[in-house]
Every structure is written in structure tokens, then in C-alpha cells.
Amino acid sequence: RMVKRNMACRNDIRRHDAPFMAVYKSLIPAEEELEKQKQLMARLENLVAKEWPHAKLYLYGSCANSFGFPKSDIDVCLAIEDDDINKADMLLKLAENLEADNFQNVQALTRARVPIAKLMDPVTGISCDICINNVLAVVNTKLLRDYARIDVRLRQLAFIVKHWAKSRRVNETYQGTLSSYAYVLMCIHFLQMRRPPILPCLQEMEPTYSVRVDNIRCSYFDSVDRLVNFGSSNRETIAELVWGFFNYWAYGHDYANTVVSVRTGSILGKREKDWTRRVGNDRHLICIEDPFETSHDLGRVVDKFSIRVLREEFERAAKIMHQDPNPCAKLFEPY
Ligand code: GTP
Ligand code: MG
């Protein structure tokens, strides 16, 4: 009887696969947007090469990690191997060149936490932020993109979760909620923990890619073409995974004692990370370990007010997935 009931539940939840797939498909950027991004990158590369012939430009963030929505701004990192550069001077020089090249809304924000130059390209209409030597972001962008190539369900789940987080306004780090980067890591971790697993733990496998950035060794198995069947013995569908994800963050996660870790593909104790108490502004109320900067908790922005907002939103989402006849409509209702 138990088996029968489980089957009934399953069929019930799978009725929602089609509407969730429709949402997912509506969020994938069109091919021509990628073309425009490439066009803009080529122009920027040209401009940068004239001033700094040894510099390289890399895309990072959602425009390059395969979790980007349509019409997103693009993030660019200018990498230059030179010990005595002054970032502020460089950004001012860059802004000068951008203006001279007819880019619009050019600004150098030299005193921001991550100093950047901003611009809008009148040809493609794309806005862009350029930072200097933020190479770890380029490397973690590659890690996310490589995970996405293993099983399409990661991209499906992460698009739904990001869309939910934006609709419900819990994707605002300056308000104490989580970054898109944190949500994607939560999705990867969730899929690593399914039984059977849908994603492997690339950092625990024999490395095929290894770079050293700011004294951090970043290595993992990146020949993901060899892993495209990895998750095939798990047949869960998008609706089941959305259900499971919210259920985990609403009722399953031990907020008091644990840390989710994509690096190890497991749950760690706060104790072993020494994340049990507040240090400075880091309260560790929800702990998500950065895969490379392992002392870095992506939940550090969350405070005692925003943790309640977050957990209430996880519970709201879980309840909708359990009870609502049309969860897809309700889940994304604007806050
Ligand atoms: P959207 O712009 O919301 O679509 O998503 P995004 O993928 O661009 O994510 P986000 O703006 O959160 O982050 C941009 C990139 O910064 C990420 O992809 C990471 O490569 C990098 N990053 C590294 N550390 C952090 C961090 O602590 N917080 C955030 N937000 N980003 C980080
Ligand atoms: Mg972004």
C-alpha cells in the first residue's frame, strides 16, 4: 500500500512538470543575445589591447555560467599579471578610453567593495561592469558552467529557484538575502545529495584542471563530457526536484549545526569550520561554503531578520508545492 501511495504522490507531482518546463524555457536567453555579448566583448578586447597589450578579458557571472536570464547585464574581468598596478588608476584610464570610444553611461567606481568601471554599449544596448583581477570569480564561473553540462536538471532547477528568489525578493544581498551565486551552489549541492546522485562532486575526483589564484589552489575534474550519463539512474523530474529542494530548505536542513559544501559534496558541521559563533559581521545563520575560498560563507550577509524572511519563504514555497493545485502560478507570485 505504501508503494502504491508513493506512486500516487509521484504522479500527482509530475503533473506539474509541463508548466515548470514552460517557465524554464521562457527564461533561457535567445541565441542572438549571446551573439551580441560576443560582439561587445570583441570591441572591449580591442580597446583594452591598445592600452594594455598583455591584459586578458574574461566573462564571469551569469552571462558565462549558463544560469543567466535574458537581458542581463554582463560582468567582465580584466586580468593583468603585473605586481604594481593601481586598480583605481587603471579603472580611471579605462573609463577615459571607453568614453573616447563612444560608450555611454561610463563611470569608474573606484571605492566600491569590488571596484569597477561601468558602461553601456549603444550598439547592442548591453550594460557591463568591468573589474580588475577578480580571477576567482572567473574560475568559479567555470565550475558552475561545467556542473551545468553534466545534467540538464541542474539548469532547470536553478532557473526555477532564481526566478522564485527574484519574484519573492529574496535575491538581494544588500537586504540580507542570498546572491544568485549562493542559490546555484545550493542547487548543485542538493543534486549531489540525491540518492542516486544526479551530480558528482567534481572537486573530489582526479583533477584535470588546476590553477592557482591568489594563493588558492583551484582544481577539479573538468572533462565533464565523460560524465553526461552520470545522473541517468535517477529519474526524478523537475517538479519533483523543485518540491524536494524547497522541502529540504523548509524542513530538512539543520540550520543550527550544518554547512552545505559543494566542494566535498556533503554536509559539514559548523564546528569543524569554526562557524559556530558570530565573528565581526559574519553570523553564519545559514551556511553555504564557497567551493574555492573555503573560509568564505555565502550566507554571511544573512542577519537575524533576513533569516526569518528566508525561512518563511522556503516554507511558503514548500507548502505551495505540497498543497496548491497550480503551484507554478502561486510560487512566482510577486512579493
Ligand atoms: P544574476 O546577475 O542575479 O543573474 O546572477 P549572477 O550569476 O551574475 O550572480 P551574482 O551577481 O550573484 O554573482 C556574480 C559572480 O560573482 C558569481 O558568478 C561569482 O563568480 C562571483 N562571486 C564570487 N564570490 C561571490 C560572493 O561572495 N557573492 C557574490 N554575489 N558573487 C560572488
Ligand atoms: Mg550578475
Short mmCIF file of C-alpha atoms and ligand atoms in Angstrom, two decimals:
data_model
loop_
_atom_site.label_atom_id
_atom_site.label_comp_id
_atom_site.label_asym_id
_atom_site.label_seq_id
_atom_site.Cartn_x
_atom_site.Cartn_y
_atom_site.Cartn_z
CA ARG A 1 0.00 0.00 0.00
CA MET A 2 2.91 2.30 0.84
CA VAL A 3 4.39 1.76 -2.61
CA LYS A 4 1.03 2.49 -4.18
CA ARG A 5 0.71 5.69 -2.20
CA ASN A 6 4.21 6.80 -3.19
CA MET A 7 3.39 6.14 -6.81
CA ALA A 8 0.22 8.16 -6.49
CA CYS A 9 2.16 11.05 -4.93
CA ARG A 10 4.70 10.86 -7.71
CA ASN A 11 2.13 11.00 -10.47
CA ASP A 12 0.49 13.82 -8.66
CA ILE A 13 3.61 15.95 -8.51
CA ARG A 14 4.67 15.06 -12.04
CA ARG A 15 1.51 16.64 -13.37
CA HIS A 16 3.37 19.90 -12.79
CA ASP A 17 6.37 19.04 -14.94
CA ALA A 18 4.93 20.65 -18.06
CA PRO A 19 4.19 24.05 -16.51
CA PHE A 20 7.61 24.14 -14.79
CA MET A 21 9.30 23.22 -18.07
CA ALA A 22 7.40 26.03 -19.77
CA VAL A 23 8.68 28.53 -17.18
CA TYR A 24 12.22 27.20 -17.61
CA LYS A 25 12.07 27.51 -21.41
CA SER A 26 10.73 31.04 -21.18
CA LEU A 27 13.77 32.04 -19.11
CA ILE A 28 16.50 30.79 -21.46
CA PRO A 29 18.16 33.67 -23.32
CA ALA A 30 17.92 33.65 -27.10
CA GLU A 31 20.92 32.74 -29.23
CA GLU A 32 21.10 36.27 -30.64
CA GLU A 33 21.72 37.70 -27.17
CA LEU A 34 24.86 35.60 -26.92
CA GLU A 35 25.92 36.92 -30.32
CA LYS A 36 25.53 40.49 -29.10
CA GLN A 37 27.59 39.71 -25.99
CA LYS A 38 30.37 38.31 -28.16
CA GLN A 39 30.25 41.39 -30.35
CA LEU A 40 30.61 43.66 -27.33
CA MET A 41 33.44 41.54 -25.90
CA ALA A 42 35.33 41.82 -29.19
CA ARG A 43 35.06 45.62 -29.10
CA LEU A 44 36.21 45.74 -25.49
CA GLU A 45 39.12 43.41 -26.19
CA ASN A 46 40.26 45.71 -28.95
CA LEU A 47 40.10 48.77 -26.76
CA VAL A 48 41.91 47.13 -23.85
CA ALA A 49 44.65 45.64 -26.05
CA LYS A 50 45.66 49.12 -27.23
CA GLU A 51 46.28 50.37 -23.71
CA TRP A 52 47.41 47.12 -22.02
CA PRO A 53 48.68 44.63 -24.62
CA HIS A 54 49.22 41.89 -22.01
CA ALA A 55 45.82 42.06 -20.40
CA LYS A 56 43.08 39.50 -20.99
CA LEU A 57 39.32 39.84 -20.72
CA TYR A 58 37.07 37.15 -19.29
CA LEU A 59 33.31 36.97 -18.90
CA TYR A 60 32.11 35.81 -15.50
CA GLY A 61 28.87 35.61 -13.53
CA SER A 62 25.50 34.81 -15.04
CA CYS A 63 26.45 35.77 -18.60
CA ALA A 64 29.02 32.97 -18.61
CA ASN A 65 27.95 30.38 -16.03
CA SER A 66 24.89 29.23 -18.06
CA PHE A 67 22.47 30.40 -15.36
CA GLY A 68 21.77 33.81 -16.89
CA PHE A 69 18.35 35.25 -17.62
CA PRO A 70 17.52 37.17 -20.79
CA LYS A 71 18.56 40.82 -20.92
CA SER A 72 21.08 40.53 -18.10
CA ASP A 73 23.97 42.88 -17.71
CA ILE A 74 27.33 41.31 -18.33
CA ASP A 75 30.25 41.02 -15.93
CA VAL A 76 33.79 41.22 -17.29
CA CYS A 77 37.10 40.68 -15.55
CA LEU A 78 40.24 42.33 -16.86
CA ALA A 79 43.16 40.11 -15.86
CA ILE A 80 46.64 41.54 -15.91
CA GLU A 81 49.78 39.97 -14.48
CA ASP A 82 51.62 42.90 -13.10
CA ASP A 83 52.60 43.32 -9.47
CA ASP A 84 52.48 47.07 -9.22
CA ILE A 85 49.19 48.06 -10.78
CA ASN A 86 46.95 50.56 -9.08
CA LYS A 87 43.38 49.41 -9.68
CA ALA A 88 41.88 52.85 -9.19
CA ASP A 89 44.23 54.49 -11.71
CA MET A 90 43.65 51.70 -14.15
CA LEU A 91 39.86 51.99 -13.91
CA LEU A 92 40.04 55.74 -14.44
CA LYS A 93 42.23 55.22 -17.51
CA LEU A 94 39.84 52.55 -18.75
CA ALA A 95 36.84 54.85 -18.27
CA GLU A 96 38.63 57.56 -20.24
CA ASN A 97 39.21 55.16 -23.14
CA LEU A 98 35.62 53.92 -23.01
CA GLU A 99 34.25 57.43 -23.26
CA ALA A 100 36.56 58.24 -26.13
CA ASP A 101 35.24 55.12 -27.89
CA ASN A 102 31.62 56.34 -27.60
CA PHE A 103 30.44 54.01 -24.87
CA GLN A 104 27.72 55.58 -22.75
CA ASN A 105 26.99 55.99 -19.03
CA VAL A 106 30.65 55.43 -18.31
CA GLN A 107 31.61 55.55 -14.64
CA ALA A 108 34.63 54.42 -12.64
CA LEU A 109 33.55 53.26 -9.16
CA THR A 110 36.98 53.12 -7.60
CA ARG A 111 35.86 52.99 -3.99
CA ALA A 112 33.29 50.18 -4.20
CA ARG A 113 33.93 46.88 -2.36
CA VAL A 114 34.77 45.47 -5.77
CA PRO A 115 36.00 48.48 -7.77
CA ILE A 116 34.58 48.54 -11.31
CA ALA A 117 34.13 50.56 -14.46
CA LYS A 118 30.55 50.67 -15.75
CA LEU A 119 29.43 51.24 -19.29
CA MET A 120 26.53 50.91 -21.69
CA ASP A 121 27.13 49.89 -25.25
CA PRO A 122 24.83 51.88 -27.55
CA VAL A 123 25.28 49.38 -30.40
CA THR A 124 23.92 46.33 -28.56
CA GLY A 125 22.14 48.07 -25.68
CA ILE A 126 24.03 45.87 -23.19
CA SER A 127 25.29 47.27 -19.88
CA CYS A 128 28.53 45.95 -18.50
CA ASP A 129 30.68 46.07 -15.36
CA ILE A 130 34.43 45.58 -15.67
CA CYS A 131 36.50 44.65 -12.63
CA ILE A 132 40.23 44.00 -12.39
CA ASN A 133 41.92 40.72 -11.47
CA ASN A 134 38.88 39.10 -9.88
CA VAL A 135 40.14 35.79 -11.24
CA LEU A 136 38.49 33.59 -8.59
CA ALA A 137 35.12 34.70 -9.92
CA VAL A 138 36.20 33.61 -13.39
CA VAL A 139 37.20 30.20 -12.03
CA ASN A 140 34.02 29.63 -10.02
CA THR A 141 32.03 30.69 -13.08
CA LYS A 142 33.71 27.87 -14.98
CA LEU A 143 32.91 25.41 -12.17
CA LEU A 144 29.20 26.30 -12.32
CA ARG A 145 29.16 26.07 -16.10
CA ASP A 146 30.87 22.66 -16.00
CA TYR A 147 28.32 21.33 -13.49
CA ALA A 148 25.53 22.55 -15.74
CA ARG A 149 26.87 20.47 -18.64
CA ILE A 150 26.56 17.21 -16.68
CA ASP A 151 22.80 17.08 -16.20
CA VAL A 152 20.22 19.43 -17.65
CA ARG A 153 18.15 19.18 -14.47
CA LEU A 154 20.62 21.48 -12.71
CA ARG A 155 19.90 24.29 -15.14
CA GLN A 156 16.15 23.62 -14.91
CA LEU A 157 16.13 23.65 -11.12
CA ALA A 158 18.43 26.68 -10.79
CA PHE A 159 16.40 28.77 -13.26
CA ILE A 160 13.21 27.99 -11.31
CA VAL A 161 14.88 28.75 -7.96
CA LYS A 162 16.43 32.01 -9.23
CA HIS A 163 13.13 33.08 -10.76
CA TRP A 164 11.36 32.29 -7.47
CA ALA A 165 14.01 34.21 -5.48
CA LYS A 166 13.74 37.27 -7.71
CA SER A 167 9.91 37.21 -7.67
CA ARG A 168 9.85 36.88 -3.89
CA ARG A 169 12.64 39.43 -3.39
CA VAL A 170 14.96 37.09 -1.53
CA ASN A 171 17.82 37.60 -4.04
CA GLU A 172 19.02 40.93 -2.63
CA THR A 173 22.31 40.70 -0.76
CA TYR A 174 22.14 44.33 0.37
CA GLN A 175 18.88 43.38 2.15
CA GLY A 176 20.47 40.39 3.81
CA THR A 177 19.17 37.70 1.49
CA LEU A 178 21.19 35.45 -0.79
CA SER A 179 23.05 36.07 -4.07
CA SER A 180 22.26 34.18 -7.25
CA TYR A 181 25.65 32.55 -6.88
CA ALA A 182 24.61 31.17 -3.47
CA TYR A 183 21.32 29.80 -4.86
CA VAL A 184 23.09 28.00 -7.70
CA LEU A 185 25.51 26.42 -5.19
CA MET A 186 22.51 25.29 -3.11
CA CYS A 187 21.03 23.65 -6.21
CA ILE A 188 24.29 21.89 -7.11
CA HIS A 189 24.62 20.62 -3.56
CA PHE A 190 21.02 19.41 -3.50
CA LEU A 191 21.58 17.39 -6.69
CA GLN A 192 24.85 15.94 -5.33
CA MET A 193 22.90 14.69 -2.31
CA ARG A 194 20.05 12.90 -4.16
CA ARG A 195 20.07 9.13 -3.96
CA PRO A 196 21.09 8.04 -6.50
CA PRO A 197 23.01 11.30 -7.07
CA ILE A 198 22.22 13.49 -10.05
CA LEU A 199 25.56 15.33 -9.90
CA PRO A 200 29.02 14.11 -8.85
CA CYS A 201 31.44 16.07 -6.70
CA LEU A 202 33.98 17.33 -9.24
CA GLN A 203 36.46 18.58 -6.64
CA GLU A 204 36.75 15.11 -5.09
CA MET A 205 37.64 13.50 -8.41
CA GLU A 206 41.05 13.23 -10.13
CA PRO A 207 41.79 16.82 -11.27
CA THR A 208 42.04 17.54 -14.99
CA TYR A 209 42.07 21.30 -14.43
CA SER A 210 44.19 23.15 -11.95
CA VAL A 211 45.06 26.81 -11.49
CA ARG A 212 46.48 28.83 -8.68
CA VAL A 213 44.67 32.08 -7.91
CA ASP A 214 45.56 34.45 -5.06
CA ASN A 215 47.36 31.59 -3.32
CA ILE A 216 44.35 29.31 -3.58
CA ARG A 217 44.79 26.06 -5.49
CA CYS A 218 41.65 25.53 -7.59
CA SER A 219 41.49 22.07 -9.09
CA TYR A 220 38.78 19.69 -10.17
CA PHE A 221 37.74 17.18 -12.81
CA ASP A 222 36.58 19.29 -15.74
CA SER A 223 36.31 16.66 -18.50
CA VAL A 224 32.60 16.68 -17.93
CA ASP A 225 31.82 15.35 -21.42
CA ARG A 226 32.72 11.99 -19.89
CA LEU A 227 30.01 12.41 -17.24
CA VAL A 228 26.92 13.16 -19.29
CA ASN A 229 25.26 9.91 -18.18
CA PHE A 230 26.20 10.36 -14.54
CA GLY A 231 22.71 11.06 -13.21
CA SER A 232 20.76 8.76 -15.52
CA SER A 233 19.86 6.17 -12.87
CA ASN A 234 17.97 8.88 -11.02
CA ARG A 235 14.71 9.51 -12.86
CA GLU A 236 13.41 12.44 -10.82
CA THR A 237 11.81 15.20 -12.83
CA ILE A 238 11.82 18.95 -12.48
CA ALA A 239 8.61 19.17 -10.43
CA GLU A 240 9.88 16.53 -8.00
CA LEU A 241 13.19 18.32 -7.64
CA VAL A 242 11.62 21.73 -7.04
CA TRP A 243 9.40 20.07 -4.45
CA GLY A 244 12.39 18.36 -2.84
CA PHE A 245 14.55 21.48 -2.86
CA PHE A 246 12.02 23.64 -1.03
CA ASN A 247 11.12 20.81 1.30
CA TYR A 248 14.78 20.46 2.25
CA TRP A 249 15.32 24.17 2.94
CA ALA A 250 11.98 24.47 4.76
CA TYR A 251 12.03 21.35 6.94
CA GLY A 252 15.12 19.23 6.30
CA HIS A 253 18.13 21.49 6.79
CA ASP A 254 19.76 21.74 10.21
CA TYR A 255 20.41 25.48 10.31
CA ALA A 256 21.90 25.41 13.79
CA ASN A 257 24.69 22.93 13.15
CA THR A 258 25.47 22.37 9.50
CA VAL A 259 27.11 23.79 6.39
CA VAL A 260 26.35 22.81 2.81
CA SER A 261 29.53 22.15 0.85
CA VAL A 262 29.73 21.66 -2.92
CA ARG A 263 33.50 21.17 -2.55
CA THR A 264 33.01 17.89 -0.67
CA GLY A 265 29.53 17.04 -1.97
CA SER A 266 28.39 16.63 1.61
CA ILE A 267 27.07 18.33 4.71
CA LEU A 268 29.76 19.57 7.10
CA GLY A 269 29.48 20.53 10.75
CA LYS A 270 29.71 24.21 11.68
CA ARG A 271 32.12 23.10 14.40
CA GLU A 272 34.77 21.82 12.03
CA LYS A 273 34.67 25.17 10.16
CA ASP A 274 34.63 27.16 13.36
CA TRP A 275 31.46 28.86 12.15
CA THR A 276 29.55 28.39 15.40
CA ARG A 277 29.65 31.95 16.59
CA ARG A 278 29.38 35.42 15.20
CA VAL A 279 32.71 36.87 14.09
CA GLY A 280 32.51 40.52 13.05
CA ASN A 281 29.53 40.74 10.75
CA ASP A 282 29.50 37.05 9.86
CA ARG A 283 26.66 35.45 11.81
CA HIS A 284 26.59 32.11 9.99
CA LEU A 285 22.81 31.71 10.31
CA ILE A 286 22.66 29.80 7.02
CA CYS A 287 25.96 28.36 5.90
CA ILE A 288 27.00 27.82 2.30
CA GLU A 289 30.69 27.19 1.79
CA ASP A 290 32.36 28.77 -1.22
CA PRO A 291 33.89 25.91 -3.26
CA PHE A 292 37.33 27.58 -3.51
CA GLU A 293 37.51 30.27 -0.83
CA THR A 294 36.59 27.78 1.84
CA SER A 295 36.72 30.30 4.68
CA HIS A 296 34.04 32.25 2.85
CA ASP A 297 30.41 31.66 3.88
CA LEU A 298 27.98 32.88 1.22
CA GLY A 299 25.34 33.11 3.92
CA ARG A 300 27.39 35.75 5.75
CA VAL A 301 25.09 38.53 4.51
CA VAL A 302 22.11 36.97 6.30
CA ASP A 303 21.18 38.54 9.66
CA LYS A 304 18.64 37.68 12.34
CA PHE A 305 15.85 39.47 10.46
CA SER A 306 16.54 38.27 6.97
CA ILE A 307 16.96 34.65 8.12
CA ARG A 308 13.31 34.72 9.17
CA VAL A 309 12.25 36.18 5.85
CA LEU A 310 14.21 33.50 4.03
CA ARG A 311 12.91 30.59 6.07
CA GLU A 312 9.33 31.81 5.78
CA GLU A 313 9.74 32.00 2.04
CA PHE A 314 11.16 28.46 1.91
CA GLU A 315 8.17 27.25 3.95
CA ARG A 316 5.71 29.15 1.81
CA ALA A 317 7.23 27.55 -1.30
CA ALA A 318 7.21 24.06 0.25
CA LYS A 319 3.57 24.40 1.26
CA ILE A 320 2.60 25.54 -2.20
CA MET A 321 4.39 22.53 -3.70
CA HIS A 322 2.54 20.22 -1.26
CA GLN A 323 -0.94 21.65 -1.47
CA ASP A 324 -1.58 24.04 -4.27
CA PRO A 325 -3.45 22.72 -7.32
CA ASN A 326 -1.44 25.05 -9.54
CA PRO A 327 1.91 25.62 -7.78
CA CYS A 328 3.56 27.13 -10.80
CA ALA A 329 1.33 30.19 -10.71
CA LYS A 330 1.45 30.69 -6.97
CA LEU A 331 5.16 30.09 -6.42
CA PHE A 332 6.27 33.06 -8.52
CA GLU A 333 3.59 35.47 -7.36
CA PRO A 334 5.36 38.82 -6.87
CA TYR A 335 6.06 39.72 -3.27
P1 GTP B 1 22.29 37.35 -11.68
O1 GTP B 1 23.04 38.57 -12.09
O2 GTP B 1 21.43 37.53 -10.48
O3 GTP B 1 21.51 36.71 -12.79
O4 GTP B 1 23.36 36.25 -11.27
P2 GTP B 1 24.94 36.11 -11.29
O5 GTP B 1 25.25 34.69 -11.69
O6 GTP B 1 25.61 37.17 -12.09
O7 GTP B 1 25.34 36.12 -9.81
P3 GTP B 1 25.91 37.19 -8.84
O8 GTP B 1 25.60 38.55 -9.34
O9 GTP B 1 25.44 36.73 -7.51
O10 GTP B 1 27.47 36.93 -8.86
C1 GTP B 1 28.33 37.21 -9.94
C2 GTP B 1 29.59 36.38 -9.83
O11 GTP B 1 30.44 36.86 -8.78
C3 GTP B 1 29.33 34.93 -9.47
O12 GTP B 1 29.02 34.15 -10.58
C4 GTP B 1 30.64 34.53 -8.86
O13 GTP B 1 31.50 34.13 -9.89
C5 GTP B 1 31.21 35.78 -8.25
N1 GTP B 1 31.26 35.74 -6.76
C6 GTP B 1 32.28 35.28 -6.02
N2 GTP B 1 32.08 35.40 -4.73
C7 GTP B 1 30.89 35.95 -4.58
C8 GTP B 1 30.13 36.33 -3.45
O14 GTP B 1 30.51 36.19 -2.29
N3 GTP B 1 28.95 36.87 -3.70
C9 GTP B 1 28.51 37.06 -4.97
N4 GTP B 1 27.32 37.59 -5.15
N5 GTP B 1 29.20 36.72 -6.05
C10 GTP B 1 30.38 36.16 -5.87
MG MG B 2 25.29 39.34 -12.06
#
